mmCIF file of C-alpha atoms in Angstrom:
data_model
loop_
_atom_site.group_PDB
_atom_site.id
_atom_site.type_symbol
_atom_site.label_atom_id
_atom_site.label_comp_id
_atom_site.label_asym_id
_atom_site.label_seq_id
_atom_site.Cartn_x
_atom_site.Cartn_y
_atom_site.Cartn_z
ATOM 1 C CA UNK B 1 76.834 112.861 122.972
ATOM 2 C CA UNK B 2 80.436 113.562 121.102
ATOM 3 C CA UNK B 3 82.997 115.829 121.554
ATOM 4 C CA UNK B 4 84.555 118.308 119.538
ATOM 5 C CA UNK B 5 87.780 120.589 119.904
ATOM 6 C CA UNK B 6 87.807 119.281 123.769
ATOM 7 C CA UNK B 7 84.930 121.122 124.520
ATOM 8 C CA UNK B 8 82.159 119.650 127.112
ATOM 9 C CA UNK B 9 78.689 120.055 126.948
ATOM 10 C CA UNK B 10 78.442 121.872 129.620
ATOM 11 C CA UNK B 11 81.061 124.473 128.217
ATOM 12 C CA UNK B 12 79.152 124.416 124.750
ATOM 13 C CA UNK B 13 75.865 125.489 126.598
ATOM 14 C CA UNK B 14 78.133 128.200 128.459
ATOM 15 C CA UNK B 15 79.425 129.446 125.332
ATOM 16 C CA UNK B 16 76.357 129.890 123.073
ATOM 17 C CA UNK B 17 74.911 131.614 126.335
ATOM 18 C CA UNK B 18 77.512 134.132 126.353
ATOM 19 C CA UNK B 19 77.878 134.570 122.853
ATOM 20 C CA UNK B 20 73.928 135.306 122.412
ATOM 21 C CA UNK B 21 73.701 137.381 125.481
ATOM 22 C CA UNK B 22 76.997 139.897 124.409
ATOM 23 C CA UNK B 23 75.952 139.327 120.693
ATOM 24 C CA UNK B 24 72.143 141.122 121.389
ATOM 25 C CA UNK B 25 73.167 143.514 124.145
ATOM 26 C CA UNK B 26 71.296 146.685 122.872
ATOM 27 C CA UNK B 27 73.842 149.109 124.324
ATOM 28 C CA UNK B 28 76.963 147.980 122.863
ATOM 29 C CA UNK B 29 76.098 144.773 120.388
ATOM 30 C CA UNK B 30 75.782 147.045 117.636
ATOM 31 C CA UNK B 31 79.225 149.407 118.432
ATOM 32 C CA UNK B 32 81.820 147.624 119.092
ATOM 33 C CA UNK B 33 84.473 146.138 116.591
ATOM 34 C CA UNK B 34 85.067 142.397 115.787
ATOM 35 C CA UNK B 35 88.424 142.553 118.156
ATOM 36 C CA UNK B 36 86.061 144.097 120.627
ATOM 37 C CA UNK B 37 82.908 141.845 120.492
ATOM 38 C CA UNK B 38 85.490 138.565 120.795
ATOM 39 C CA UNK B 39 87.269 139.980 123.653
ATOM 40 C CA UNK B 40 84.262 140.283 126.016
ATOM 41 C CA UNK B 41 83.083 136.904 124.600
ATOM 42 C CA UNK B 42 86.374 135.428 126.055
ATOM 43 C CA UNK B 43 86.622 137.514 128.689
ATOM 44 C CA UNK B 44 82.745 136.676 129.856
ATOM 45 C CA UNK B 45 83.426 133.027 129.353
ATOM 46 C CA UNK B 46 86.461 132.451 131.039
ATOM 47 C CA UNK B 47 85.046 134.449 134.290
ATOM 48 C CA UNK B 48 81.444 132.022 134.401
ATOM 49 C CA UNK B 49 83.370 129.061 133.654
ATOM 50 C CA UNK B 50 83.446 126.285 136.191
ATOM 51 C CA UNK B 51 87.050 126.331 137.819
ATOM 52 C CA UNK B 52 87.742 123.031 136.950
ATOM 53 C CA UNK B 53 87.418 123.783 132.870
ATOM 54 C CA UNK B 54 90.153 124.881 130.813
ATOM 55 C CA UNK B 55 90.710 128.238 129.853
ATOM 56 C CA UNK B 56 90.294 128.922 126.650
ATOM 57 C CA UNK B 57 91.977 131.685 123.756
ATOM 58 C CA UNK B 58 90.062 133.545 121.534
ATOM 59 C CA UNK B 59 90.766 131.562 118.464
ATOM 60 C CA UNK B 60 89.421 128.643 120.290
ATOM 61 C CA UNK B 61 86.234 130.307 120.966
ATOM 62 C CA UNK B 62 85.910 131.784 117.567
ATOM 63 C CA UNK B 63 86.519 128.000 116.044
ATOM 64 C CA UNK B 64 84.215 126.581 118.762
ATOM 65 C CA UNK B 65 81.231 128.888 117.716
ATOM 66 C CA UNK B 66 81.867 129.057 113.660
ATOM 67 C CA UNK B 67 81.926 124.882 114.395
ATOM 68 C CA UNK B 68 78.448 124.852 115.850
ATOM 69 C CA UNK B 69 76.751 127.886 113.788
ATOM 70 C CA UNK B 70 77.473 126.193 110.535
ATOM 71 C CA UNK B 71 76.379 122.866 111.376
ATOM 72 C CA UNK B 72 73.156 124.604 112.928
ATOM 73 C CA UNK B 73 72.482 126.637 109.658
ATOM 74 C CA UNK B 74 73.150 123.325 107.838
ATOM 75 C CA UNK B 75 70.611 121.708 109.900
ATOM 76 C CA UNK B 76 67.899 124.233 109.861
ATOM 77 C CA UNK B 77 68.392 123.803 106.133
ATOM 78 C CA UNK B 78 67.601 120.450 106.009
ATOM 79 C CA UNK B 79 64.642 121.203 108.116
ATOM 80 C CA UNK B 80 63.268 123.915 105.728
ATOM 81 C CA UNK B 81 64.157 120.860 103.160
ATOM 82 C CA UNK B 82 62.430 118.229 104.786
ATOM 83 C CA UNK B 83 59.423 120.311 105.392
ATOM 84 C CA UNK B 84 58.415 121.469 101.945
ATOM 85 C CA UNK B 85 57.971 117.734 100.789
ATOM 86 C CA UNK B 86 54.794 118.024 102.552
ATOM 87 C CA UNK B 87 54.898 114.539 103.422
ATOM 88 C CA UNK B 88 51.009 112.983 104.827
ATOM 89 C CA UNK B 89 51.214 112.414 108.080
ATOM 90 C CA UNK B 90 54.889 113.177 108.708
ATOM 91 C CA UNK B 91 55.405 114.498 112.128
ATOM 92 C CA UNK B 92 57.490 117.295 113.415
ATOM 93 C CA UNK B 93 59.622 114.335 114.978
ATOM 94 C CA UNK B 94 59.950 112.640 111.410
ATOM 95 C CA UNK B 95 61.138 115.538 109.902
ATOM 96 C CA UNK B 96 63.864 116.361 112.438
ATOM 97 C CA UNK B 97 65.223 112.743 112.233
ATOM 98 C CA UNK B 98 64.951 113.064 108.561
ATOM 99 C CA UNK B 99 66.735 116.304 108.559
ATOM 100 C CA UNK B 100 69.579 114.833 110.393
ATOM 101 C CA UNK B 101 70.039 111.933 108.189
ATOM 102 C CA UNK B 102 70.370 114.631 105.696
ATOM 103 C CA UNK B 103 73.113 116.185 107.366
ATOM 104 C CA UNK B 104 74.553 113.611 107.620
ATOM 105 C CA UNK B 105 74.776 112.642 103.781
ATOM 106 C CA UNK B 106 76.937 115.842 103.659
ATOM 107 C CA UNK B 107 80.470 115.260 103.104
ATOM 108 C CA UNK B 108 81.380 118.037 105.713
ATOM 109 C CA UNK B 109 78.893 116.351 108.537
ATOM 110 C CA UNK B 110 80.032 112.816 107.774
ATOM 111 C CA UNK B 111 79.374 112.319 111.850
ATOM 112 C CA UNK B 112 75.976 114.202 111.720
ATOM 113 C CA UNK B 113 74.379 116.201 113.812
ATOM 114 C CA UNK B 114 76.372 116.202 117.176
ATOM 115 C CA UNK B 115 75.337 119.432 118.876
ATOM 116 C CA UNK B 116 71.776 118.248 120.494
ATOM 117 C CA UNK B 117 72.807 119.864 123.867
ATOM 118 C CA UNK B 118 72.503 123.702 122.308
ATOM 119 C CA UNK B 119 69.433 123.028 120.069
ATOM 120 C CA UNK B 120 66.787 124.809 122.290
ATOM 121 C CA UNK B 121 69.569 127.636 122.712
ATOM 122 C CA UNK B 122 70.293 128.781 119.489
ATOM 123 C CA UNK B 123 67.464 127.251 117.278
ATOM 124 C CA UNK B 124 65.668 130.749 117.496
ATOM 125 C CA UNK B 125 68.760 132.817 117.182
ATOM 126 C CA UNK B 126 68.915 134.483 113.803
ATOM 127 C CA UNK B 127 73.201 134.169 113.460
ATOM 128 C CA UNK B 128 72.258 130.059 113.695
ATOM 129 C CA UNK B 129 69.743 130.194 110.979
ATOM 130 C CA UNK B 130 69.632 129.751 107.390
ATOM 131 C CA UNK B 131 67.008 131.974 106.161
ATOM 132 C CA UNK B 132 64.535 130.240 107.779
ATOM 133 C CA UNK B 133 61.488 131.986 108.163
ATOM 134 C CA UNK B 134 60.650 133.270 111.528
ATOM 135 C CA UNK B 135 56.331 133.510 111.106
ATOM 136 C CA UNK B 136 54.384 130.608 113.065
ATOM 137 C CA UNK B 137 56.966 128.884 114.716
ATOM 138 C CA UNK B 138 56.873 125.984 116.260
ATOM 139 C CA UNK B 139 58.102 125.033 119.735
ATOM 140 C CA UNK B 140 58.937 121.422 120.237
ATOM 141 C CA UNK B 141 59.781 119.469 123.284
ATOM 142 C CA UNK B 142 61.884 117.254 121.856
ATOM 143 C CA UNK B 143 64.557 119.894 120.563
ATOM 144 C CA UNK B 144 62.759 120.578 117.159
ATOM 145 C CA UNK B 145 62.093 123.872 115.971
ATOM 146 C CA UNK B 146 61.010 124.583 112.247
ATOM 147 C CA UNK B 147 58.646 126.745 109.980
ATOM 148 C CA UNK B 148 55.475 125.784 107.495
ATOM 149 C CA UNK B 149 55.968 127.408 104.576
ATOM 150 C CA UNK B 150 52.306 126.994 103.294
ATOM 151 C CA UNK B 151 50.185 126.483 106.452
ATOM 152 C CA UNK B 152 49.510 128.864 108.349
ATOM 153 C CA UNK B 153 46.372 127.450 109.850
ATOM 154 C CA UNK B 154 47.060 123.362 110.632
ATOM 155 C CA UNK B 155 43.843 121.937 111.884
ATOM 156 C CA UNK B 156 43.540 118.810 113.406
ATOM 157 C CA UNK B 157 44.408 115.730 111.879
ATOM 158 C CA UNK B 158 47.460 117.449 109.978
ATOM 159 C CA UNK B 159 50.749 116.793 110.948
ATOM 160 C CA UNK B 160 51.259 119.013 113.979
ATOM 161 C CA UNK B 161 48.520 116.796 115.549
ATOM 162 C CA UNK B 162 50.317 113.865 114.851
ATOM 163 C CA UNK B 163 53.203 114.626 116.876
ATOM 164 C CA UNK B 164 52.557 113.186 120.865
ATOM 165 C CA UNK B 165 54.991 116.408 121.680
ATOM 166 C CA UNK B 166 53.004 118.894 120.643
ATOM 167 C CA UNK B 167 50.241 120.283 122.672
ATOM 168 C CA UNK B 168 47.453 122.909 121.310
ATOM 169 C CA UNK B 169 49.346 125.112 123.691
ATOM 170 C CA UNK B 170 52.527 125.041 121.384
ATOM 171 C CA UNK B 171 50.991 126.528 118.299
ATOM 172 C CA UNK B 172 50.451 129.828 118.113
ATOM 173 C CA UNK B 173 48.195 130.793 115.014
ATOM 174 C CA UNK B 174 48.605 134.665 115.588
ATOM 175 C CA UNK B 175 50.557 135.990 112.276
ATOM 176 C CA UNK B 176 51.781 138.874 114.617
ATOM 177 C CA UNK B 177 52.941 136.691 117.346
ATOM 178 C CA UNK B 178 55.911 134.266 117.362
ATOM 179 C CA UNK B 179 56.035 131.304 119.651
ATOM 180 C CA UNK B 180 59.431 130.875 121.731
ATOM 181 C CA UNK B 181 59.904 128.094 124.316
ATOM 182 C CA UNK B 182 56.187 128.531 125.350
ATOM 183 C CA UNK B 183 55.945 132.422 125.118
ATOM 184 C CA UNK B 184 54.042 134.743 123.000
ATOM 185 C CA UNK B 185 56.669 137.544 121.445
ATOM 186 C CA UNK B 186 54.414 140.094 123.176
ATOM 187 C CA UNK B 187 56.147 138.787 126.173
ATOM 188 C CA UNK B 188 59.460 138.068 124.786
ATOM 189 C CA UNK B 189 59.323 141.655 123.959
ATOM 190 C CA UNK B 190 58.132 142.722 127.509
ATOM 191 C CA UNK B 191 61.268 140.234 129.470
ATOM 192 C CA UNK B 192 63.484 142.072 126.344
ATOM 193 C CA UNK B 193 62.508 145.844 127.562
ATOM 194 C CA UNK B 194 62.939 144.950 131.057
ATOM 195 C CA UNK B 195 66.579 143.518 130.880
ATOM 196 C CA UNK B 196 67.138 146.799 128.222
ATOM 197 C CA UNK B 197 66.034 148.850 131.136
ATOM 198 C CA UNK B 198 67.790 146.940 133.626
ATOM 199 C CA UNK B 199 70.953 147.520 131.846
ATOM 200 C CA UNK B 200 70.344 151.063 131.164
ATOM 201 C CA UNK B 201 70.160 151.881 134.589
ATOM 202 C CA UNK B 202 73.118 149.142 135.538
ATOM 203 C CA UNK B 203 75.412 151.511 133.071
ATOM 204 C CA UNK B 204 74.151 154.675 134.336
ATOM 205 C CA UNK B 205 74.843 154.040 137.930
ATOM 206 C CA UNK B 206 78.117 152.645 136.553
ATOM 207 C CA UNK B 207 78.706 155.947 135.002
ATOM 208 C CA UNK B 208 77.362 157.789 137.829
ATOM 209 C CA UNK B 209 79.793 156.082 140.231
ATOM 210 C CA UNK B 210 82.991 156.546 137.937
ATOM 211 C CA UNK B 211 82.392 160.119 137.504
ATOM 212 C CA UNK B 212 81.898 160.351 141.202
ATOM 213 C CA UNK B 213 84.933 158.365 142.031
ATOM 214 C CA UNK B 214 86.928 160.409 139.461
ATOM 215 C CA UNK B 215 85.273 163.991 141.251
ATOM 216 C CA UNK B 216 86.928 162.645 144.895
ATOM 217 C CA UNK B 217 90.231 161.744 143.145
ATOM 218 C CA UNK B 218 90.554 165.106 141.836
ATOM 219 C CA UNK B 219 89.678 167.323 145.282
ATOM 220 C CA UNK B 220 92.403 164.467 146.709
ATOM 221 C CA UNK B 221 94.273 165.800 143.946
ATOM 222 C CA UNK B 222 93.923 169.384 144.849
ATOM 223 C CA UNK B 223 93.933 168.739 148.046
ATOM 224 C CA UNK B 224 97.332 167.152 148.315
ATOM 225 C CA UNK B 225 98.696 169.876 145.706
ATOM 226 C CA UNK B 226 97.675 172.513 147.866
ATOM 227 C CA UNK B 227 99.207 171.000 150.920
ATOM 228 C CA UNK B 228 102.156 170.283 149.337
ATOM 229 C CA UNK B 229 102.787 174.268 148.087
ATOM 230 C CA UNK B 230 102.010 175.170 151.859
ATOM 231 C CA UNK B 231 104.672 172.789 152.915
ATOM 232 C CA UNK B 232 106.758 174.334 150.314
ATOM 233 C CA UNK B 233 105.828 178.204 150.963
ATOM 234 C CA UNK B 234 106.340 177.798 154.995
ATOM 235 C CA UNK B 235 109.543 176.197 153.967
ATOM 236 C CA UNK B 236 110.511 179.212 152.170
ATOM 237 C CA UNK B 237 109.509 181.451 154.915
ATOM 238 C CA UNK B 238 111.749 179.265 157.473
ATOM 239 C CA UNK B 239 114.566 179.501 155.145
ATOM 240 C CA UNK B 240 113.907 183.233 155.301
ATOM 241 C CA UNK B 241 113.911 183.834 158.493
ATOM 242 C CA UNK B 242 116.791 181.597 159.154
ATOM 243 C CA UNK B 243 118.790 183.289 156.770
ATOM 244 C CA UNK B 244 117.794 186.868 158.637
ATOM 245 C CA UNK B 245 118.642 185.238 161.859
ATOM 246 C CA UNK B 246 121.606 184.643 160.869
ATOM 247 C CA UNK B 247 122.506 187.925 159.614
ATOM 248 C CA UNK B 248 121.586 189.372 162.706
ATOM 249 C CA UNK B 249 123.789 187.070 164.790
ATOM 250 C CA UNK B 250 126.166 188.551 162.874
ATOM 251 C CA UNK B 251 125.563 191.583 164.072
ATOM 252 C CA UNK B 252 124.552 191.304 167.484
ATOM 253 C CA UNK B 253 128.092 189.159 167.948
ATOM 254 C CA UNK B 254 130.431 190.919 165.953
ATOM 255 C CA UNK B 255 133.066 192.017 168.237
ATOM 256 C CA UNK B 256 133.204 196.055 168.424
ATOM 257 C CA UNK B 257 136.257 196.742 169.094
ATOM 258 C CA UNK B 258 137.541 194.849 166.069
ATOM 259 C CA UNK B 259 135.887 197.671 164.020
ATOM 260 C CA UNK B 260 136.538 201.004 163.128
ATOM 261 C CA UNK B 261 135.108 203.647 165.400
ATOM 262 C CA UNK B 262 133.207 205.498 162.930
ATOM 263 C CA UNK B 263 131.183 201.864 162.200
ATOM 264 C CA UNK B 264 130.736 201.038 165.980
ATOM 265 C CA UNK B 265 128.319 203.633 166.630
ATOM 266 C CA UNK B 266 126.124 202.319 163.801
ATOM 267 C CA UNK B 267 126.567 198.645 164.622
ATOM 268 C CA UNK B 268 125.915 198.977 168.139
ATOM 269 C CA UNK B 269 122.267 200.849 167.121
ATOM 270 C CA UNK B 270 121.224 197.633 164.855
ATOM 271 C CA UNK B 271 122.097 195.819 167.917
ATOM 272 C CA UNK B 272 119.726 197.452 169.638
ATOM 273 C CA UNK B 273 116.919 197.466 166.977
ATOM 274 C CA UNK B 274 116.989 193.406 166.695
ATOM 275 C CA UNK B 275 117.095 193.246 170.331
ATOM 276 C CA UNK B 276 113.697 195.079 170.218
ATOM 277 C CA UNK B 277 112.239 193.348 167.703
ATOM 278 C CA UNK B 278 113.210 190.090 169.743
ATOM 279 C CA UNK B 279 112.159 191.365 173.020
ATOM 280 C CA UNK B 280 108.567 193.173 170.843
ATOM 281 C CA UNK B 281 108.124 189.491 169.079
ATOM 282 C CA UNK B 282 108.441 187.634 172.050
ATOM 283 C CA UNK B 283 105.525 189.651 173.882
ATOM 284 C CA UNK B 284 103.259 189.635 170.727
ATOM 285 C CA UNK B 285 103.672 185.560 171.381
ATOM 286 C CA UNK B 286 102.086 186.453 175.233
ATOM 287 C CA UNK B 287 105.333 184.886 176.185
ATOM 288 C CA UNK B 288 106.829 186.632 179.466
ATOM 289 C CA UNK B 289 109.676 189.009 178.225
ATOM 290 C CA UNK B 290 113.153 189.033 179.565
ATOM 291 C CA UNK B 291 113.757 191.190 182.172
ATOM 292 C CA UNK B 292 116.737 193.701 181.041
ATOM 293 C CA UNK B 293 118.034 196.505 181.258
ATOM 294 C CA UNK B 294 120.464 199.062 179.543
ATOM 295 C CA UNK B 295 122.618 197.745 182.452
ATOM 296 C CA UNK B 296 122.024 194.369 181.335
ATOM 297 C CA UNK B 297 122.483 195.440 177.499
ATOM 298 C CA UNK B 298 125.874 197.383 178.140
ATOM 299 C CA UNK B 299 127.164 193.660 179.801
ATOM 300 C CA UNK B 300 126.051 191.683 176.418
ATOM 301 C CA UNK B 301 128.068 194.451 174.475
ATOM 302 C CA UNK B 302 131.206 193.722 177.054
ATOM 303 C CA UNK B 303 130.566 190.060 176.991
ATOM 304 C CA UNK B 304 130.608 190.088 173.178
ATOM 305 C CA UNK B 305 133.404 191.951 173.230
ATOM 306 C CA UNK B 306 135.919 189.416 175.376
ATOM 307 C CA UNK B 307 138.149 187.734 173.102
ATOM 308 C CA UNK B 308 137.914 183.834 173.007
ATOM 309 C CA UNK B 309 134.040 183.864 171.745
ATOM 310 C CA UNK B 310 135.159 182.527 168.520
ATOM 311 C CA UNK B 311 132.381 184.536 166.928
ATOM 312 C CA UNK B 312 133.461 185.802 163.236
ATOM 313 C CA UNK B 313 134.890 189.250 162.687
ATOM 314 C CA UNK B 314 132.156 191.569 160.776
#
C-alpha cells in the first residue's frame, strides 16, 4: 500500500480515528471554532501517537485529512456511478474494482485509489461521502460499502447473492434500520447514548473537581491573607509597645538631678506608675514578682542618679 505526505498506515488509521471521534463529540463538535476543532485534532493525535512517529503541525494534519476525504468522496462517487448501471450479475466486488478503475481515469487520481487501510473507517462517515444515500446499506467484508438506489428488496439470485462476501446476515431489509459493520442502528444508537452519557458524566465530574479544586485554593487564599494581616497587626502592636518601652526608659532613667526641681517631683511619680504597671503585668503573667521595696525603689532613684550611666538627659 503507498504512501502519501510521509504518513504510515498506521498513522492514517490514527488520524481518521481522531478526527471522527472529536468531529461527532456531542458536547463540543458542534461549538467550537475551526482554530478550535484543529487544535484538539493535533493535540489528540500527537498524544496517541506511537513514540517512534513524527510529530506532526496542524497544516499537515489538515492536508493529510482534505487528501483522503476527497479521494473518498471521489470514490463513493464512482460507486454510486457504477451502481446505477444495474449491471446482471455484477457483484458488490465488481463494482468496487470498477469504481476504482474509475478513479483512476481521473486526472487528479492518476495513482488511484491508495487509501484501502481507512475504508471500513470512514466509508460510513457522512464528511467522506458524496451524497450517497445512507437507506439499506450494505456492509462488505472486503472493504466495500455502497447504496441501491432502486432495490430495496434484493432476493436471491440478484447481485448481492452473487457476492461469496456477503452473508444473509449483512443485509438488512428494515427501511428504518441502517446496517454498520454488522450492527443494526438501533444499536449504533444505543453504544452512541452510552458514550454521550459516559462523557456527560466524564465532564461533570471534571467540572465538579475544578470547582472543588478552585473552592480549596480560595480558603488557602483566605487563609494565608488572614495570617498574613495577623502577622502584620501583632507586628504593629510590638512596634507599639516597643516604642512605649522606650519612652518609659526614658523616664525611669532620666537622671533627676539634671532637672529642674519643680519637674522632679512629677518625673519621679511616672517612675513610680510604670514601675507598677511592670511589677502589676508581671503578676497578671503568674510570674513571681520582684521582691522590692520603697527602700529598694529610693536605691534605683540614687543609682540612676550616679553620673557615668550614660543614659540621655530628659
Amino acid at each position: 500500500m503507498s504512501r502519501s505526505l510521509g504518513y504510515s498506515l498506521e498513522e492514517d488509521r490514527l488520524l481518521c480515528e481522531v478526527y471522527m471521534q472529536i468531529y461527532q463529540d456531542p458536547i463540543q463538535g458542534v461549538y467550537q471554532s475551526p482554530d478550535r476543532f484543529w487544535g484538539r485534532v493535533v493535540e489528540a493525535y500527537n498524544n496517541e501517537k506511537n513514540t517512534t512517529w513524527s510529530e506532526r503541525s496542524k497544516k499537515s494534519i489538515q492536508s493529510r485529512v482534505q487528501t483522503i476525504q476527497k479521494a473518498t468522496k471521489k470514490l463513493n462517487a464512482c460507486i454510486k456511478q457504477c451502481d446505477n448501471r444495474h449491471q446482471s450479475g455484477t457483484s458488490n466486488d465488481d463494482i468496487f474494482n470498477q469504481a476504482k478503475l474509475m478513479l483512476s481515469e481521473d486526472p487528479n487520481f492518476k495513482e488511484g485509489w491508495k487509501f484501502g487501510h481507512v475504508w471500513d473507517i470512514v466509508k460510513n462517515f457522512e464528511k467522506f461521502q458524496d451524497g450517497v444515500a445512507r437507506r439499506n446499506r450494505l456492509s462488505i467484508p472486503s472493504g466495500f460499502d455502497y447504496t441501491s438506489l432502486e432495490s430495496d428488496n434484493p432476493t436471491i439470485g440478484s447481485s448481492t447473492q452473487a457476492s461469496p462476501h456477503l452473508s444473509s446476515s449483512s443485509l438488512n431489509l428494515n427501511d428504518d434500520d441502517e446496517i454498520v459493520g454488522g450492527s443494526s442502528s438501533p444499536r449504533l444508537l444505543g453504544v452512541k447514548k452510552s458514550k454521550m452519557k459516559r462523557k456527560i458524566g466524564d465532564q461533570t465530574t471534571s467540572i465538579i473537581n475544578t470547582l472543588k479544586e478552585g473552592n480549596k485554593q480560595f480558603l488557602e487564599q483566605l487563609k494565608k491573607t488572614s495570617e498574613q494581616r495577623q502577622q502584620h497587626l501583632e507586628m504593629q502592636r510590638q512596634n507599639y509597645a516597643l516604642k512605649e518601652l522606650k519612652e518609659e526608659n526614658k523616664i525611669l532613667f532620666c537622671d533627676l538631678n539634671s532637672v529642674h526641681p519643680n519637674v522632679r517631683g512629677y518625673l519621679q511619680a511616672q517612675q513610680a506608675q510604670i514601675l507598677q504597671k511592670r511589677n502589676d503585668q508581671q503578676q497578671n503573667q503568674q510570674a513571681p514578682p520582684p521582691s522590692m521595696s520603697f527602700g529598694s525603689i529610693g536605691q534605683i532613684f540614687r543609682n540612676i542618679g550616679e553620673s557615668g550611666s550614660n543614659l540621655p538627659e530628659y
